[in-house]
């Protein structure tokens, strides 16, 4: 029990004993350009009275709410205050807050929030972009490597987390020169680089953006533009116009004439742009029957490279080529040429001529004679007599009914009806019987 009490007292003493890190609770924040980042000490920092505007960036846990700034007088700044406060701009992102304060109150400030342990207060001064100029000789299909660096007041930014908030963008803008094919092509957004160590970036968080992109757009005169964009600023570097040439290669083909021979593809190198003796080619051939063949063409002093294709008959032969070498100004390059299509048309089958058969006149076929049907004499007489009788009967009926106004009475011998009436008459009612008896008397 005594031992537990002693240990508790020691822990309490350690917690309240000042150490080297807690002696200095407030760190002075300078914007002179020599000190652009400082560690947070107990989430506190000091702003002196010589600063007219300050840009701060705070890195916090991804998805956590925006930080809260406490001014020296105790009042608080929230992200929502930027809507009504003209001296405050606040950009609340997923993992950081970028705050711009105009005419900040001098004195000790405090930050409240889930600040990351490695987070620092970064004072954003005069940001600039430093990039290497692009080569003067470029051609379609070439892969270009470029590097860029973001400077803060002329010095590299050492805050690793800040580099996650910016990226380097590369675009090409057409000069609208009517002498080139890309007249009116507008803007080609090429790529976006990050200092994350992925892709073609050499080292992560070194402040240098390294990347590669392929010139897979229309040849012509272009103006390269490289820029970085943040929530509060944009830095753009516009380089001199350059000409992106057509691929300095041409193709000629010769079809096989005899069975067993190969097709021949000749690749010609333009020695006005490239050093032919340094050019190496490799690629793949896709045959019409679905087979594939990898090839390699070594360098030599000639400006032509010959490629043999096996003859698989008619169809399309697709050839993909990657080229490595040096330009005439000793710059090494790497390029992927557009797929070359070598097509053999399907042969037309010759069909033997069909001999013309002798035409014989058809034999005359006798036309059968159809004899008209003759009605029998007895039947004709019967029809005539019956028709006349019918006419006389109809005439008599019309005279009797419409002229003499006499009713048409037909005496039919309906025996079964008479029997029925006789049966009914046998059942007279008693009243009728009495009337008949009186009448008889």
GROMACS .gro file of C-alpha atoms in nm, residues 161-363:
model
  203
  161UNK     CA    1   0.274   1.769  -4.522
  162UNK     CA    2   0.251   2.091  -4.720
  163UNK     CA    3   0.367   1.910  -5.030
  164UNK     CA    4   0.056   1.693  -5.017
  165UNK     CA    5  -0.158   2.001  -5.067
  166UNK     CA    6  -0.004   2.110  -5.397
  167UNK     CA    7   0.062   1.947  -5.732
  168UNK     CA    8   0.243   2.040  -6.050
  169UNK     CA    9   0.035   2.061  -6.367
  170UNK     CA   10   0.167   2.058  -6.723
  171UNK     CA   11  -0.026   2.182  -7.025
  172UNK     CA   12   0.051   2.284  -7.383
  173UNK     CA   13  -0.122   2.584  -7.541
  174UNK     CA   14  -0.142   2.617  -7.918
  175UNK     CA   15   0.016   2.933  -8.057
  176UNK     CA   16  -0.249   2.934  -8.334
  177UNK     CA   17   0.014   2.962  -8.601
  178UNK     CA   18  -0.159   2.890  -8.929
  179UNK     CA   19   0.160   2.744  -9.072
  180UNK     CA   20   0.135   2.442  -8.842
  181UNK     CA   21  -0.106   2.155  -8.816
  182UNK     CA   22  -0.218   2.241  -8.461
  183UNK     CA   23  -0.375   2.572  -8.564
  184UNK     CA   24  -0.679   2.627  -8.340
  185UNK     CA   25  -0.608   2.317  -8.129
  186UNK     CA   26  -0.656   2.507  -7.799
  187UNK     CA   27  -0.510   2.369  -7.476
  188UNK     CA   28  -0.383   2.016  -7.419
  189UNK     CA   29  -0.381   1.921  -7.048
  190UNK     CA   30  -0.093   1.672  -7.035
  191UNK     CA   31  -0.041   1.552  -6.679
  192UNK     CA   32  -0.032   1.629  -6.306
  193UNK     CA   33   0.259   1.545  -6.076
  194UNK     CA   34   0.273   1.500  -5.700
  195UNK     CA   35   0.571   1.477  -5.469
  196UNK     CA   36   0.463   1.139  -5.333
  197UNK     CA   37   0.732   0.900  -5.460
  198UNK     CA   38   0.490   0.715  -5.688
  199UNK     CA   39   0.499   0.683  -6.063
  200UNK     CA   40   0.799   0.865  -6.205
  201UNK     CA   41   0.863   1.076  -5.894
  202UNK     CA   42   1.213   0.988  -5.777
  203UNK     CA   43   1.191   1.063  -5.404
  204UNK     CA   44   0.889   1.137  -5.190
  205UNK     CA   45   0.865   1.460  -4.993
  206UNK     CA   46   1.193   1.599  -5.127
  207UNK     CA   47   1.029   1.914  -5.259
  208UNK     CA   48   1.106   1.819  -5.620
  209UNK     CA   49   0.829   1.708  -5.856
  210UNK     CA   50   0.961   1.460  -6.110
  211UNK     CA   51   0.749   1.304  -6.380
  212UNK     CA   52   0.723   1.189  -6.738
  213UNK     CA   53   0.457   1.240  -7.001
  214UNK     CA   54   0.410   1.143  -7.365
  215UNK     CA   55   0.355   1.389  -7.646
  216UNK     CA   56   0.057   1.210  -7.792
  217UNK     CA   57  -0.114   1.515  -7.939
  218UNK     CA   58  -0.107   1.688  -8.278
  219UNK     CA   59   0.236   1.809  -8.395
  220UNK     CA   60   0.286   2.182  -8.434
  221UNK     CA   61   0.392   2.492  -8.246
  222UNK     CA   62   0.302   2.484  -7.877
  223UNK     CA   63   0.370   2.700  -7.570
  224UNK     CA   64   0.442   2.491  -7.255
  225UNK     CA   65   0.284   2.610  -6.930
  226UNK     CA   66   0.362   2.461  -6.589
  227UNK     CA   67   0.168   2.577  -6.286
  228UNK     CA   68   0.074   2.500  -5.929
  229UNK     CA   69  -0.262   2.588  -5.781
  230UNK     CA   70  -0.371   2.614  -5.418
  231UNK     CA   71  -0.683   2.753  -5.262
  232UNK     CA   72  -0.538   3.102  -5.223
  233UNK     CA   73  -0.284   3.139  -5.501
  234UNK     CA   74  -0.160   3.017  -5.836
  235UNK     CA   75   0.191   3.019  -5.974
  236UNK     CA   76   0.241   2.969  -6.346
  237UNK     CA   77   0.556   2.941  -6.555
  238UNK     CA   78   0.514   3.007  -6.927
  239UNK     CA   79   0.805   2.887  -7.137
  240UNK     CA   80   0.906   2.985  -7.487
  241UNK     CA   81   0.718   2.830  -7.775
  242UNK     CA   82   0.855   2.503  -7.907
  243UNK     CA   83   0.781   2.293  -8.214
  244UNK     CA   84   0.662   1.935  -8.174
  245UNK     CA   85   0.771   1.762  -8.496
  246UNK     CA   86   0.623   1.469  -8.680
  247UNK     CA   87   0.789   1.139  -8.584
  248UNK     CA   88   1.126   1.142  -8.768
  249UNK     CA   89   1.061   0.800  -8.921
  250UNK     CA   90   0.908   0.684  -9.249
  251UNK     CA   91   0.807   0.338  -9.370
  252UNK     CA   92   0.821   0.153  -9.700
  253UNK     CA   93   0.694  -0.199  -9.758
  254UNK     CA   94   0.750  -0.474 -10.016
  255UNK     CA   95   0.516  -0.772 -10.039
  256UNK     CA   96   0.644  -1.124 -10.085
  257UNK     CA   97   0.617  -1.239 -10.445
  258UNK     CA   98   0.692  -1.610 -10.412
  259UNK     CA   99   0.576  -1.871 -10.167
  260UNK     CA  100   0.810  -1.899  -9.869
  261UNK     CA  101   0.946  -1.542  -9.898
  262UNK     CA  102   0.898  -1.277  -9.626
  263UNK     CA  103   0.742  -0.936  -9.647
  264UNK     CA  104   0.994  -0.655  -9.605
  265UNK     CA  105   0.935  -0.337  -9.402
  266UNK     CA  106   1.199  -0.065  -9.420
  267UNK     CA  107   1.211   0.198  -9.142
  268UNK     CA  108   1.388   0.516  -9.254
  269UNK     CA  109   1.543   0.750  -8.994
  270UNK     CA  110   1.551   1.127  -9.042
  271UNK     CA  111   1.915   1.215  -8.972
  272UNK     CA  112   1.830   1.587  -8.961
  273UNK     CA  113   1.682   1.536  -8.613
  274UNK     CA  114   1.835   1.210  -8.490
  275UNK     CA  115   2.173   1.046  -8.484
  276UNK     CA  116   2.105   0.730  -8.680
  277UNK     CA  117   2.397   0.537  -8.530
  278UNK     CA  118   2.241   0.566  -8.180
  279UNK     CA  119   1.889   0.453  -8.271
  280UNK     CA  120   1.772   0.118  -8.131
  281UNK     CA  121   1.431  -0.029  -8.204
  282UNK     CA  122   1.222  -0.298  -8.047
  283UNK     CA  123   0.860  -0.393  -8.072
  284UNK     CA  124   0.601  -0.655  -8.152
  285UNK     CA  125   0.435  -0.783  -8.468
  286UNK     CA  126   0.073  -0.898  -8.465
  287UNK     CA  127   0.000  -1.135  -8.754
  288UNK     CA  128  -0.341  -1.184  -8.919
  289UNK     CA  129  -0.374  -1.536  -8.778
  290UNK     CA  130  -0.340  -1.411  -8.420
  291UNK     CA  131   0.028  -1.496  -8.368
  292UNK     CA  132   0.269  -1.246  -8.210
  293UNK     CA  133   0.641  -1.194  -8.266
  294UNK     CA  134   0.884  -0.977  -8.066
  295UNK     CA  135   1.168  -0.818  -8.264
  296UNK     CA  136   1.480  -0.614  -8.189
  297UNK     CA  137   1.680  -0.398  -8.432
  298UNK     CA  138   2.026  -0.296  -8.314
  299UNK     CA  139   2.196   0.031  -8.398
  300UNK     CA  140   2.417   0.075  -8.704
  301UNK     CA  141   2.552   0.355  -8.916
  302UNK     CA  142   2.280   0.336  -9.181
  303UNK     CA  143   1.963   0.540  -9.179
  304UNK     CA  144   1.744   0.242  -9.269
  305UNK     CA  145   1.635  -0.059  -9.066
  306UNK     CA  146   1.481  -0.361  -9.235
  307UNK     CA  147   1.220  -0.576  -9.067
  308UNK     CA  148   1.111  -0.916  -9.203
  309UNK     CA  149   0.751  -1.032  -9.164
  310UNK     CA  150   0.650  -1.391  -9.219
  311UNK     CA  151   0.398  -1.437  -9.497
  312UNK     CA  152   0.069  -1.553  -9.351
  313UNK     CA  153  -0.135  -1.459  -9.654
  314UNK     CA  154  -0.386  -1.181  -9.684
  315UNK     CA  155  -0.488  -0.975  -9.381
  316UNK     CA  156  -0.359  -0.696  -9.155
  317UNK     CA  157  -0.015  -0.694  -8.992
  318UNK     CA  158   0.011  -0.452  -8.693
  319UNK     CA  159   0.359  -0.336  -8.592
  320UNK     CA  160   0.425  -0.160  -8.260
  321UNK     CA  161   0.767   0.006  -8.231
  322UNK     CA  162   0.954   0.166  -7.939
  323UNK     CA  163   1.261   0.373  -8.025
  324UNK     CA  164   1.563   0.474  -7.814
  325UNK     CA  165   1.849   0.698  -7.921
  326UNK     CA  166   1.991   1.051  -7.925
  327UNK     CA  167   1.896   1.369  -8.106
  328UNK     CA  168   2.143   1.576  -8.304
  329UNK     CA  169   2.206   1.791  -7.994
  330UNK     CA  170   2.307   1.479  -7.795
  331UNK     CA  171   1.987   1.456  -7.593
  332UNK     CA  172   1.877   1.101  -7.524
  333UNK     CA  173   1.516   1.027  -7.601
  334UNK     CA  174   1.258   0.751  -7.574
  335UNK     CA  175   0.953   0.735  -7.798
  336UNK     CA  176   0.663   0.512  -7.896
  337UNK     CA  177   0.575   0.538  -8.263
  338UNK     CA  178   0.218   0.517  -8.389
  339UNK     CA  179   0.117   0.163  -8.480
  340UNK     CA  180   0.215   0.084  -8.838
  341UNK     CA  181  -0.046  -0.108  -9.037
  342UNK     CA  182   0.070  -0.333  -9.321
  343UNK     CA  183  -0.230  -0.480  -9.498
  344UNK     CA  184  -0.258  -0.730  -9.784
  345UNK     CA  185  -0.589  -0.734  -9.961
  346UNK     CA  186  -0.781  -1.053  -9.998
  347UNK     CA  187  -0.717  -1.206 -10.342
  348UNK     CA  188  -1.008  -1.218 -10.583
  349UNK     CA  189  -1.098  -1.573 -10.679
  350UNK     CA  190  -1.118  -1.632 -11.055
  351UNK     CA  191  -1.424  -1.832 -11.150
  352UNK     CA  192  -1.414  -2.035 -11.474
  353UNK     CA  193  -1.633  -1.897 -11.748
  354UNK     CA  194  -1.955  -2.085 -11.792
  355UNK     CA  195  -2.005  -2.193 -12.159
  356UNK     CA  196  -2.308  -2.051 -12.328
  357UNK     CA  197  -2.561  -2.331 -12.378
  358UNK     CA  198  -2.743  -2.368 -12.711
  359UNK     CA  199  -3.094  -2.232 -12.689
  360UNK     CA  200  -3.366  -2.454 -12.842
  361UNK     CA  201  -3.703  -2.326 -12.933
  362UNK     CA  202  -3.981  -2.480 -12.725
  363UNK     CA  203  -4.207  -2.729 -12.901
   0.00000   0.00000   0.00000
